[in-house]
Coordinates of C-alpha atoms in Angstrom, one line a residue:
X1 CA -16.5 8.0 18.0
X2 CA -15.3 5.9 14.8
X3 CA -15.8 2.2 14.6
X4 CA -14.5 -0.4 12.0
X5 CA -15.3 -3.5 11.2
X6 CA -12.7 -5.6 8.8
X7 CA -14.7 -6.7 5.3
X8 CA -13.7 -9.8 5.7
X9 CA -17.1 -11.2 3.6
X10 CA -15.4 -9.0 0.8
X11 CA -11.8 -10.9 1.2
X12 CA -13.5 -14.5 0.8
X13 CA -15.5 -13.4 -2.9
X14 CA -11.8 -12.4 -4.0
X15 CA -9.4 -15.3 -3.1
X16 CA -12.5 -18.3 -3.0
X17 CA -14.9 -16.9 -6.6
X18 CA -12.6 -14.5 -8.0
X19 CA -9.2 -15.6 -8.3
X20 CA -10.2 -18.9 -7.7
X21 CA -7.3 -19.4 -5.3
X22 CA -6.8 -22.9 -4.6
X23 CA -5.6 -22.8 -8.7
X24 CA -2.4 -22.1 -6.9
X25 CA -1.6 -24.8 -4.8
X26 CA 1.8 -26.4 -6.9
X27 CA 3.1 -23.1 -5.1
X28 CA 4.8 -23.5 -1.6
X29 CA 3.0 -22.8 0.5
X30 CA -0.8 -22.9 -1.1
X31 CA -1.9 -26.0 0.3
X32 CA -1.6 -25.3 3.4
X33 CA -4.2 -22.0 3.1
X34 CA -7.2 -24.4 2.6
X35 CA -10.2 -22.6 2.7
X36 CA -11.4 -23.1 6.3
X37 CA -7.4 -22.2 7.7
X38 CA -8.2 -18.9 5.6
X39 CA -11.6 -18.7 7.1
X40 CA -9.6 -19.1 10.3
X41 CA -6.8 -16.4 9.8
X42 CA -8.8 -13.7 8.7
X43 CA -11.7 -14.2 11.6
X44 CA -8.8 -13.7 14.0
X45 CA -7.5 -11.0 12.0
X46 CA -10.7 -8.8 11.8
X47 CA -10.9 -10.0 16.2
X48 CA -7.6 -8.1 16.7
X49 CA -7.6 -5.3 14.8
X50 CA -10.9 -4.8 16.2
X51 CA -10.6 -5.1 19.4
X52 CA -7.4 -4.9 20.5
X53 CA -5.3 -2.5 17.2
X54 CA -8.5 -0.1 16.0
X55 CA -9.2 0.7 19.8
X56 CA -5.9 2.3 19.6
X57 CA -6.1 4.7 17.0
X58 CA -7.4 7.7 18.2
X59 CA -5.7 7.6 22.0
X60 CA -2.2 6.6 20.2
X61 CA -3.2 10.2 17.5
X62 CA -3.8 12.5 20.6
X63 CA -0.7 11.1 23.4
X64 CA 1.6 10.9 20.1
X65 CA 5.6 9.2 20.8
X66 CA 7.4 10.9 23.0
X67 CA 11.3 11.7 23.3
X68 CA 13.2 12.0 26.0
X69 CA 16.0 13.3 27.4
X70 CA 18.4 10.2 27.1
X71 CA 17.5 10.4 23.0
X72 CA 14.3 7.5 24.3
X73 CA 11.1 7.1 22.1
X74 CA 8.0 6.1 23.9
X75 CA 5.4 5.1 22.3
X76 CA 1.6 5.6 23.0
X77 CA -0.4 3.8 25.8
X78 CA -1.6 0.4 24.8
X79 CA 1.2 0.0 21.8
X80 CA 3.9 -2.5 23.4
X81 CA 1.6 -4.5 24.8
X82 CA 0.0 -4.4 21.4
X83 CA 2.4 -5.8 19.2
X84 CA 3.4 -7.8 21.4
X85 CA 0.4 -9.1 21.1
X86 CA 1.4 -9.0 17.1
X87 CA 4.7 -10.8 17.6
X88 CA 3.3 -13.8 19.7
X89 CA -0.3 -14.3 17.6
X90 CA 1.8 -15.3 14.9
X91 CA 0.7 -12.3 12.4
X92 CA 4.3 -11.0 12.0
X93 CA 5.4 -14.6 10.3
X94 CA 2.4 -15.4 8.0
X95 CA 4.8 -15.1 5.1
X96 CA 8.1 -15.8 6.6
X97 CA 10.2 -18.9 5.7
X98 CA 9.6 -21.7 7.6
X99 CA 13.6 -21.7 8.4
X100 CA 13.8 -19.2 10.1
X101 CA 10.2 -19.5 12.6
X102 CA 7.9 -18.2 9.6
X103 CA 4.8 -20.2 8.7
X104 CA 5.6 -19.1 5.5
X105 CA 1.7 -18.8 4.4
X106 CA 1.6 -17.5 0.8
X107 CA 2.0 -13.8 0.6
X108 CA -1.0 -12.8 -0.2
X109 CA -2.9 -13.8 3.2
X110 CA -0.1 -11.4 5.0
X111 CA -1.5 -8.2 2.8
X112 CA -5.2 -9.1 3.5
X113 CA -4.7 -9.1 7.0
X114 CA -2.2 -6.1 6.6
X115 CA -5.0 -4.2 5.4
X116 CA -7.1 -4.7 8.2
X117 CA -4.8 -3.9 10.7
X118 CA -3.8 -0.4 8.3
X119 CA -7.8 -0.1 8.6
X120 CA -7.5 -0.3 12.4
X121 CA -4.5 1.4 13.6
X122 CA -2.3 2.8 10.3
X123 CA 0.2 4.3 12.5
X124 CA 0.1 1.5 14.7
X125 CA 0.8 -0.7 11.6
X126 CA 3.3 0.9 10.4
X127 CA 6.0 -0.4 12.6
X128 CA 5.2 -4.2 11.1
X129 CA 4.5 -2.7 7.8
X130 CA 8.8 -2.3 7.7
X131 CA 9.7 -5.2 9.7
X132 CA 8.5 -7.1 7.4
X133 CA 9.7 -4.9 4.5
X134 CA 13.1 -5.3 6.7
X135 CA 12.9 -8.8 6.7
X136 CA 12.2 -9.1 3.0
X137 CA 15.8 -7.5 1.9
X138 CA 17.3 -9.8 4.6
X139 CA 16.3 -12.7 2.9
X140 CA 16.8 -11.8 -0.5
X141 CA 20.7 -10.3 0.1
X142 CA 21.4 -11.1 3.5
X143 CA 24.6 -13.5 4.2
X144 CA 23.2 -16.7 5.9
X145 CA 24.7 -15.6 9.3
X146 CA 23.5 -12.3 8.9
X147 CA 19.9 -14.4 7.7
X148 CA 20.6 -16.4 10.6
X149 CA 21.1 -13.0 13.3
X150 CA 17.9 -10.8 12.3
X151 CA 15.6 -13.1 10.7
X152 CA 13.9 -15.2 13.9
X153 CA 13.5 -12.0 15.5
X154 CA 12.1 -9.7 13.8
X155 CA 9.4 -12.8 12.7
X156 CA 8.8 -13.2 16.7
X157 CA 8.2 -9.7 17.1
X158 CA 11.3 -9.5 19.1
X159 CA 12.8 -6.9 17.1
X160 CA 11.3 -4.4 14.3
X161 CA 13.1 -3.6 11.5
X162 CA 13.8 0.1 9.2
X163 CA 14.3 1.8 6.2
X164 CA 17.3 4.8 6.6
X165 CA 17.3 6.7 2.6
X166 CA 16.1 10.3 2.8
X167 CA 18.9 12.8 4.4
X168 CA 18.1 16.7 5.1
X169 CA 19.7 17.6 1.6
X170 CA 18.6 14.2 -0.5
X171 CA 15.3 12.9 -1.1
X172 CA 14.5 11.7 -4.2
X173 CA 17.5 12.5 -6.0
X174 CA 19.9 9.8 -3.3
X175 CA 22.6 10.4 -5.3
X176 CA 23.2 13.4 -3.6
X177 CA 23.6 11.5 -0.2
X178 CA 26.7 12.3 2.8
X179 CA 26.2 9.7 5.2
X180 CA 29.6 7.8 4.8
X181 CA 31.5 4.4 5.8
X182 CA 34.6 3.5 6.3
X183 CA 35.4 -0.3 6.0
X184 CA 37.1 -1.8 9.3
X185 CA 39.8 -4.7 9.5
X186 CA 37.2 -7.1 10.6
X187 CA 34.9 -6.4 8.2
X188 CA 32.0 -4.4 9.6
X189 CA 32.3 -1.0 8.5
X190 CA 31.3 2.9 10.5
X191 CA 28.4 4.4 9.7
X192 CA 28.8 8.4 10.4
X193 CA 25.4 10.3 9.2
X194 CA 22.4 11.9 9.8
X195 CA 19.4 10.3 7.8
X196 CA 15.1 11.6 8.7
X197 CA 11.5 11.2 8.3
X198 CA 12.7 7.3 9.4
X199 CA 9.6 5.7 10.5
X200 CA 9.4 3.6 13.7
X201 CA 13.2 4.7 14.1
X202 CA 13.3 4.9 18.0
X203 CA 10.6 3.1 19.9
X204 CA 10.0 1.6 23.3
X205 CA 7.7 -1.4 21.4
X206 CA 10.9 -3.8 21.1
X207 CA 14.3 -5.4 22.6
X208 CA 16.3 -3.6 19.3
X209 CA 15.5 -2.2 16.4
X210 CA 17.7 -4.0 13.1
X211 CA 18.1 -0.6 10.3
X212 CA 18.8 -0.9 7.1
X213 CA 20.9 2.2 6.4
X214 CA 22.5 4.0 2.6
X215 CA 25.8 5.2 3.4
X216 CA 28.7 5.4 0.5
X217 CA 32.3 3.9 1.2
X218 CA 34.9 6.4 1.3
X219 CA 36.1 5.7 -2.1
X220 CA 33.2 5.1 -4.0
X221 CA 32.4 6.9 -7.1
X222 CA 30.0 9.8 -7.1
X223 CA 26.6 9.5 -7.8
X224 CA 23.8 6.7 -7.1
X225 CA 26.6 4.1 -8.5
X226 CA 28.3 4.6 -5.4
X227 CA 25.7 3.9 -2.8
X228 CA 25.3 0.1 -0.8
X229 CA 23.1 -0.7 1.5
X230 CA 24.2 -1.4 5.1
X231 CA 22.5 -3.7 8.7
X232 CA 23.2 -1.2 11.0
X233 CA 21.3 -2.7 15.0
X234 CA 20.7 -0.4 17.5
X235 CA 21.6 -3.3 19.6
X236 CA 25.2 -5.2 18.8
X237 CA 24.9 -8.3 19.7
X238 CA 27.1 -10.6 21.0
X239 CA 28.5 -14.1 19.1
X240 CA 26.1 -15.9 21.5
X241 CA 22.9 -14.1 20.1
X242 CA 22.8 -12.2 22.8
X243 CA 22.5 -8.6 23.7
X244 CA 25.9 -6.7 23.7
X245 CA 26.1 -3.0 24.1
X246 CA 24.3 0.3 22.1
X247 CA 25.7 1.2 19.0
X248 CA 26.6 4.9 17.7
X249 CA 22.9 5.5 16.7
X250 CA 20.6 7.9 18.2
X251 CA 17.5 9.7 17.6
X252 CA 18.4 13.4 17.6
X253 CA 14.2 14.3 17.6
X254 CA 11.0 13.2 16.6
X255 CA 9.0 14.8 13.7
X256 CA 6.2 16.7 14.4
X257 CA 4.1 16.3 11.6
X258 CA 0.3 16.3 9.8
X259 CA -0.5 12.2 11.0
X260 CA 0.1 9.1 12.2
X261 CA 1.1 10.5 15.4
X262 CA 1.2 7.3 17.4
X263 CA 4.4 6.4 14.6
X264 CA 7.5 7.5 15.9
X265 CA 8.6 9.5 12.8
X266 CA 12.5 10.5 14.2
X267 CA 15.7 12.1 12.9
X268 CA 18.5 9.6 13.3
X269 CA 21.8 10.2 14.1
X270 CA 24.8 7.9 13.5
X271 CA 28.5 8.1 15.1
X272 CA 30.8 5.9 13.6
X273 CA 27.6 3.3 14.4
X274 CA 28.6 -0.6 13.5
X275 CA 26.9 -1.7 10.4
X276 CA 27.9 -4.9 7.9
X277 CA 27.4 -4.7 4.5
X278 CA 24.0 -5.7 3.0
X279 CA 24.7 -7.2 -0.4
X280 CA 27.1 -5.8 -3.1
X281 CA 29.5 -2.8 -2.7
X282 CA 27.5 0.2 -4.8
X283 CA 25.9 -1.7 -5.5
X284 CA 22.8 -1.0 -2.2
X285 CA 19.7 0.3 -4.5
X286 CA 19.5 -2.5 -5.7
X287 CA 19.3 -4.1 -2.5
X288 CA 17.2 -1.5 -1.3
X289 CA 14.3 -1.4 -3.7
X290 CA 13.2 -4.8 -2.4
X291 CA 11.5 -3.5 0.9
X292 CA 11.2 -0.1 -1.3
X293 CA 8.9 -2.7 -2.9
X294 CA 7.5 -4.2 -0.9
X295 CA 6.4 -0.7 1.2
X296 CA 5.0 1.0 -2.0
X297 CA 2.9 -1.9 -2.1
X298 CA 2.2 -2.1 1.4
X299 CA 1.5 1.7 0.9
X300 CA -0.7 1.4 -1.7
X301 CA -2.7 -0.9 0.6
X302 CA -2.6 2.1 3.2
X303 CA -4.4 4.3 1.3
X304 CA -6.7 1.8 0.4
X305 CA -7.5 1.2 3.8
X306 CA -8.1 4.8 4.8
X307 CA -11.0 4.6 2.3
X308 CA -12.4 1.8 3.7
X309 CA -12.6 3.2 7.2
X310 CA -13.8 6.5 6.4
X311 CA -16.2 5.0 4.5
X312 CA -18.0 2.9 6.5
X313 CA -18.6 5.7 8.8
X314 CA -19.9 8.1 6.3
X315 CA -22.4 5.2 5.4
X316 CA -23.2 4.3 9.1
X317 CA -23.2 7.9 9.6
X318 CA -26.0 8.8 6.3
X319 CA -27.6 6.1 8.0
X320 CA -28.2 7.6 11.2
X321 CA -28.1 11.8 10.2
X322 CA -31.6 13.2 9.9
X323 CA -31.5 16.2 7.8
X324 CA -34.1 17.5 5.3
X325 CA -36.6 15.3 3.3
X326 CA -36.0 13.0 0.2
X327 CA -36.4 15.2 -3.1
X328 CA -38.3 12.7 -4.4
X329 CA -41.4 12.9 -1.6
X330 CA -41.1 11.9 1.8
X331 CA -38.9 8.0 3.0
X332 CA -39.3 8.4 6.7
X333 CA -42.7 9.3 8.1
X334 CA -42.4 9.0 11.4
X335 CA -39.2 10.8 11.6
X336 CA -38.9 14.7 11.5
X337 CA -36.4 14.7 8.3
X338 CA -35.2 11.3 6.6
X339 CA -31.3 9.8 7.1
X340 CA -28.7 11.6 4.4
X341 CA -28.6 8.8 2.6
X342 CA -31.7 9.2 0.6
X343 CA -30.5 12.1 -1.6
X344 CA -28.0 11.5 -4.6
X345 CA -25.1 13.4 -4.0
X346 CA -24.6 11.6 -0.8
X347 CA -25.5 7.9 -2.7
X348 CA -23.4 9.4 -5.6
X349 CA -20.3 9.9 -2.5
X350 CA -20.7 6.9 -1.2
X351 CA -20.9 5.1 -4.6
X352 CA -17.8 6.3 -5.7
X353 CA -15.5 5.2 -2.6
X354 CA -17.1 1.7 -2.3
X355 CA -16.3 1.1 -6.0
X356 CA -13.3 2.3 -6.4
X357 CA -12.7 0.2 -2.2
X358 CA -13.8 -3.5 -3.9
X359 CA -12.4 -2.9 -6.9
X360 CA -8.9 -1.6 -5.6
X361 CA -9.1 -4.1 -2.8
X362 CA -9.4 -6.7 -6.1
X363 CA -6.4 -4.9 -7.9
X364 CA -4.0 -5.6 -4.8
X365 CA -4.7 -9.1 -3.9
X366 CA -4.4 -9.6 -8.0
X367 CA -0.9 -8.3 -8.0
X368 CA 0.0 -10.2 -4.5
X369 CA -1.2 -13.9 -6.2
X370 CA 1.9 -12.0 -9.0
X371 CA 4.1 -12.0 -6.0
X372 CA 3.7 -15.3 -4.4
X373 CA 4.7 -16.5 -8.4
X374 CA 6.7 -14.5 -8.7
X375 CA 9.0 -15.5 -5.8
X376 CA 7.2 -19.1 -5.8
X377 CA 7.0 -20.9 -8.7
X378 CA 9.3 -23.4 -9.8
X379 CA 8.7 -22.2 -13.8
X380 CA 10.9 -19.5 -15.3
X381 CA 7.8 -18.6 -17.7
X382 CA 5.1 -17.5 -14.8
X383 CA 8.0 -16.0 -13.4
X384 CA 9.4 -13.8 -15.2
X385 CA 5.7 -12.6 -16.8
X386 CA 4.7 -12.2 -12.3
X387 CA 7.5 -9.9 -11.8
X388 CA 7.3 -7.8 -15.4
X389 CA 3.3 -7.5 -14.4
X390 CA 4.9 -6.7 -10.7
X391 CA 7.1 -3.9 -12.0
X392 CA 4.7 -2.1 -13.9
X393 CA 2.0 -2.9 -11.9
X394 CA 3.9 -1.1 -8.8
X395 CA 3.8 2.4 -9.5
X396 CA 0.2 2.3 -10.5
X397 CA -0.5 0.8 -7.4
X398 CA 1.1 2.8 -5.5
X399 CA 0.2 6.6 -7.2
X400 CA -3.6 6.0 -7.6
X401 CA -5.0 3.7 -4.2
X402 CA -3.0 6.9 -2.2
X403 CA -4.3 10.2 -4.1
X404 CA -7.8 8.3 -4.6
X405 CA -7.4 6.9 -1.2
X406 CA -7.1 10.3 0.4
X407 CA -9.4 12.0 -1.6
X408 CA -12.3 9.4 -0.8
X409 CA -11.4 10.3 3.1
X410 CA -11.9 14.2 2.5
X411 CA -15.0 13.3 0.5
X412 CA -16.4 10.3 3.7
X413 CA -15.1 13.3 5.9
X414 CA -17.8 15.6 3.9
X415 CA -20.5 13.0 4.3
X416 CA -20.4 14.4 7.7
X417 CA -21.0 18.1 7.7
X418 CA -19.2 20.1 10.3
X419 CA -19.1 16.7 12.1
X420 CA -16.9 15.7 9.9
X421 CA -14.1 18.6 11.4
X422 CA -14.5 18.0 14.5
X423 CA -12.1 16.0 16.0
X424 CA -14.6 13.2 17.9
X425 CA -15.4 11.7 14.5
X426 CA -12.8 11.1 13.8
X427 CA -12.8 11.8 10.3
X428 CA -10.2 14.4 10.3
X429 CA -7.9 11.9 11.8
X430 CA -8.5 9.9 8.6
X431 CA -7.5 12.2 6.3
X432 CA -4.7 13.7 8.3
X433 CA -3.5 10.1 8.1
X434 CA -4.4 8.7 5.4
X435 CA -2.2 11.5 3.8
X436 CA 1.4 11.0 4.3
X437 CA 0.5 8.1 2.0
X438 CA 0.9 10.4 -1.3
X439 CA 4.3 11.4 -0.2
X440 CA 6.5 8.7 0.9
X441 CA 7.8 6.0 -0.3
X442 CA 8.1 7.9 -3.3
X443 CA 6.1 11.2 -3.7
X444 CA 3.8 9.6 -6.6
X445 CA 4.9 12.1 -9.2
X446 CA 7.9 10.4 -9.3
X447 CA 5.7 7.5 -9.3
X448 CA 4.2 8.6 -12.5
X449 CA 7.7 9.4 -13.8
X450 CA 8.5 5.8 -13.2
X451 CA 6.1 4.4 -15.4
X452 CA 6.1 6.3 -18.1
X453 CA 10.0 6.5 -17.7
X454 CA 10.9 3.5 -16.9
X455 CA 8.6 0.6 -16.9
X456 CA 6.1 1.5 -20.1
X457 CA 10.3 0.6 -22.3
X458 CA 11.1 -2.3 -20.0
X459 CA 11.8 -5.4 -21.6
X460 CA 11.3 -3.8 -25.1
X461 CA 7.8 -3.0 -23.9
X462 CA 6.7 -6.6 -22.8
X463 CA 4.8 -6.1 -19.2
X464 CA 2.6 -3.1 -20.7
X465 CA 1.9 -5.7 -24.0
X466 CA 0.8 -8.2 -21.6
X467 CA -1.7 -6.4 -19.8
X468 CA -3.5 -5.2 -22.7
X469 CA -3.3 -8.7 -24.0
X470 CA -4.7 -9.7 -20.9
X471 CA -8.3 -7.4 -21.0
X472 CA -8.1 -7.2 -25.1
X473 CA -8.9 -11.5 -24.2
X474 CA -11.0 -11.4 -22.1
X475 CA -13.2 -8.1 -23.5
X476 CA -13.4 -10.5 -26.9
X477 CA -14.5 -13.2 -24.9
X478 CA -17.4 -11.9 -23.0
X479 CA -18.5 -9.4 -26.2
X480 CA -20.8 -12.0 -27.4
X481 CA -22.8 -11.8 -23.3
X482 CA -25.8 -9.4 -23.2
X483 CA -26.0 -9.4 -19.4
X484 CA -22.1 -8.8 -19.6
X485 CA -21.6 -6.0 -22.2
X486 CA -22.5 -3.2 -19.5
X487 CA -18.9 -3.6 -18.2
X488 CA -17.0 -5.3 -21.8
X489 CA -18.4 -2.0 -24.0
X490 CA -16.8 0.3 -21.5
X491 CA -13.8 -0.7 -20.1
X492 CA -13.3 -1.8 -23.7
X493 CA -13.3 2.3 -25.0
X494 CA -10.8 2.9 -21.6
X495 CA -8.4 0.1 -23.4
X496 CA -8.2 1.8 -26.7
X497 CA -8.2 5.0 -24.4
X498 CA -4.9 3.6 -22.8
X499 CA -3.3 2.5 -25.9
X500 CA -4.0 5.4 -28.0
X501 CA -2.3 7.0 -25.5
X502 CA 0.1 5.3 -25.2
X503 CA 1.1 5.3 -28.5
X504 CA 1.2 9.4 -27.9
X505 CA 3.9 8.7 -25.6
X506 CA 6.2 6.2 -28.0
X507 CA 5.9 9.3 -30.3
X508 CA 5.8 12.3 -29.1
X509 CA 7.8 11.5 -24.9
X510 CA 11.3 10.5 -26.2
X511 CA 11.5 13.7 -29.1
X512 CA 10.3 16.1 -26.2
X513 CA 10.8 14.2 -23.2
X514 CA 8.3 17.6 -21.3
X515 CA 6.0 15.4 -23.0
X516 CA 6.3 12.5 -21.1
X517 CA 6.7 14.6 -17.7
X518 CA 3.4 16.3 -18.2
X519 CA 1.5 13.5 -19.2
X520 CA 2.8 11.3 -16.8
X521 CA 0.5 11.3 -13.9
X522 CA -2.7 11.6 -16.5
X523 CA -1.3 8.3 -17.7
X524 CA -1.1 7.0 -14.1
X525 CA -4.5 7.6 -13.3
X526 CA -6.1 6.2 -17.2
X527 CA -4.2 3.5 -16.3
X528 CA -5.4 2.9 -12.6
X529 CA -9.2 3.9 -13.9
X530 CA -8.4 0.3 -16.4
X531 CA -7.4 -1.7 -14.2
X532 CA -9.7 -0.8 -12.2
X533 CA -12.4 -1.6 -14.4
X534 CA -10.8 -4.9 -15.2
X535 CA -10.9 -5.8 -11.5
X536 CA -14.6 -5.1 -11.4
X537 CA -15.1 -6.5 -15.1
X538 CA -13.8 -10.2 -13.3
X539 CA -16.0 -9.9 -10.7
X540 CA -19.3 -8.8 -12.8
X541 CA -18.5 -12.3 -14.1
X542 CA -18.2 -14.3 -11.0
X543 CA -21.3 -12.7 -10.2
X544 CA -23.7 -13.3 -12.9
X545 CA -22.6 -17.0 -13.0
X546 CA -23.6 -17.5 -9.5
X547 CA -26.7 -16.1 -9.9
X548 CA -27.2 -17.9 -13.2
X549 CA -26.9 -21.2 -11.1
X550 CA -28.7 -20.1 -8.8
X551 CA -26.1 -19.5 -6.3
X552 CA -25.8 -16.8 -5.4
X553 CA -26.6 -14.0 -2.9
X554 CA -27.0 -10.2 -2.2
X555 CA -24.0 -9.5 -2.2
X556 CA -23.4 -11.4 -5.7
X557 CA -26.0 -8.6 -6.2
X558 CA -24.6 -5.4 -4.7
X559 CA -21.5 -5.9 -7.6
X560 CA -24.0 -6.4 -10.6
X561 CA -24.8 -2.1 -9.3
X562 CA -21.8 -1.1 -7.8
X563 CA -19.7 -1.9 -11.0
X564 CA -22.5 -0.9 -13.4
X565 CA -22.4 2.8 -11.2
X566 CA -18.4 2.3 -11.7
X567 CA -18.0 1.4 -15.7
X568 CA -21.1 5.1 -15.8
X569 CA -19.9 7.1 -14.3
X570 CA -15.8 6.3 -13.2
X571 CA -14.1 5.1 -15.5
X572 CA -15.4 7.7 -18.6
X573 CA -12.9 9.9 -16.7
X574 CA -10.1 8.2 -18.9
X575 CA -11.5 9.9 -21.5
X576 CA -10.4 13.2 -20.2
X577 CA -7.3 11.6 -19.1
X578 CA -6.3 10.9 -22.8
X579 CA -7.5 14.9 -23.8
X580 CA -5.1 15.6 -21.1
X581 CA -2.0 13.8 -21.9
X582 CA -2.7 14.5 -26.0
X583 CA -2.0 18.3 -25.7
X584 CA 1.4 18.1 -25.0
X585 CA 3.1 20.0 -22.8
X586 CA 3.6 23.2 -24.2
X587 CA 1.9 25.2 -22.5
X588 CA 2.6 23.6 -19.2
X589 CA 6.6 25.2 -19.7
X590 CA 5.5 28.6 -21.6
X591 CA 5.4 30.4 -18.2
X592 CA 8.8 31.6 -17.1
X593 CA 9.4 30.5 -13.8
X594 CA 8.7 34.5 -12.3
X595 CA 6.1 34.3 -13.2
X596 CA 4.1 32.0 -11.1

């Protein structure tokens, strides 16, 4: 049976030592999250994830969700009670504003807790993740009355939230959507249409579900310019806040899918359902992007989280599984064979996953702190710089962390050999669950196109220029430090590869768009490797400092080795990505469709 232990020590290292969390105490909510408070939060979150949520992961996968003849959906045994504890424990309210019943703590803490929950049970965590995303959209675009009506109940976990974009004929190209909205005399709208792939669309965890639905108002322009966003509750709310009659929204069926069986992925039918405009008419995508960007960051964390739990189980198996003898000589003389962790190729696999996980976690924390600055700082320049960072890094974080997270889950499964293919060890579920993260909330090919086509040139390239400047300055500041050279030299080389790739795209992508599109995925992964390399360089600098002043621990020593492995064995892949990018698109586009 698989196990999981939340990486509390790793998170504390990042917040306390690398990113100096307490230096942000000038921002609202940070001074309330002292080191002692953070430690208590993470310890309790770890207990909840490990002892309540994780034991439901395999059973939830086997049982799945069930749709009944009357349209009701029941979730796996134990999910409802666990969700009740999630709400009562305050895990949904960590970063929510105090005026709506939240704790007002930094978003960064919520993201950390999110990783714990996802690793322990990805399908279960999706119900809360979507609820938090819907809350974010309501808080930014909702009217005071909408916020007052919906957000407090979502904060407590009494109500959940969803996002409804996709239709049977329209996924990425939302301009094709057909769901219609007809305005009523009282200002409400009647929503009619069908949405598919709606995570948590119907469930028995909460007494109400707040659906955020994209639809086109009668007479609105064609394409994406005519899309509006509506809030459509499963159960209508009376004037006094109590629940009234059932709205015209129902689950038509549950999708039969590869993984995340514990989450009810529904076909949702809207039949003259009553909804209210969220934000402005015909600007629904702007409003929904608040939730989509939250979701994309959350999905990036899913890639890390599945990589982490798969890694933990692979390490445990590699330490215990006896097979063959070490090529350098017997290691366990009192045993019939050595544990497979002595074999260089097994170590290569495990170190590759470990080096990714630790840098990816740093990437998540770094970006989460930027999100807090963007939302909470009183300094306009700080907010703008943080918002630039978020816009640039969101597709990288989502695309790279989920692509590599899935590959790592497969590699961890491979460590088990044939036992990894057997369900009882849990590895095949990690692979199945991780696979969806590459697809939903914008498939990763779309993330790459978004990065190359929109984010690089945005505001005259302000965000990418700032990133180049930050990494270049760090490299120059530490170039003379002999202990840092094994990390700074490869980081500088990979940064040069990224700069060359960016220049190539500027010179060759505008005149011939196929060049940019053909290069986009390689560019995204090249970018991701540079970010992860920068994260490693920052972690190593801290570790070296601690070891130099005598306060270092085994954790700091391990950082030096793991970081060096990343620099030697993983970061050099930037050269391969650059070569692919510079090959252009001619060969890629040369074959006729019939030749494939």
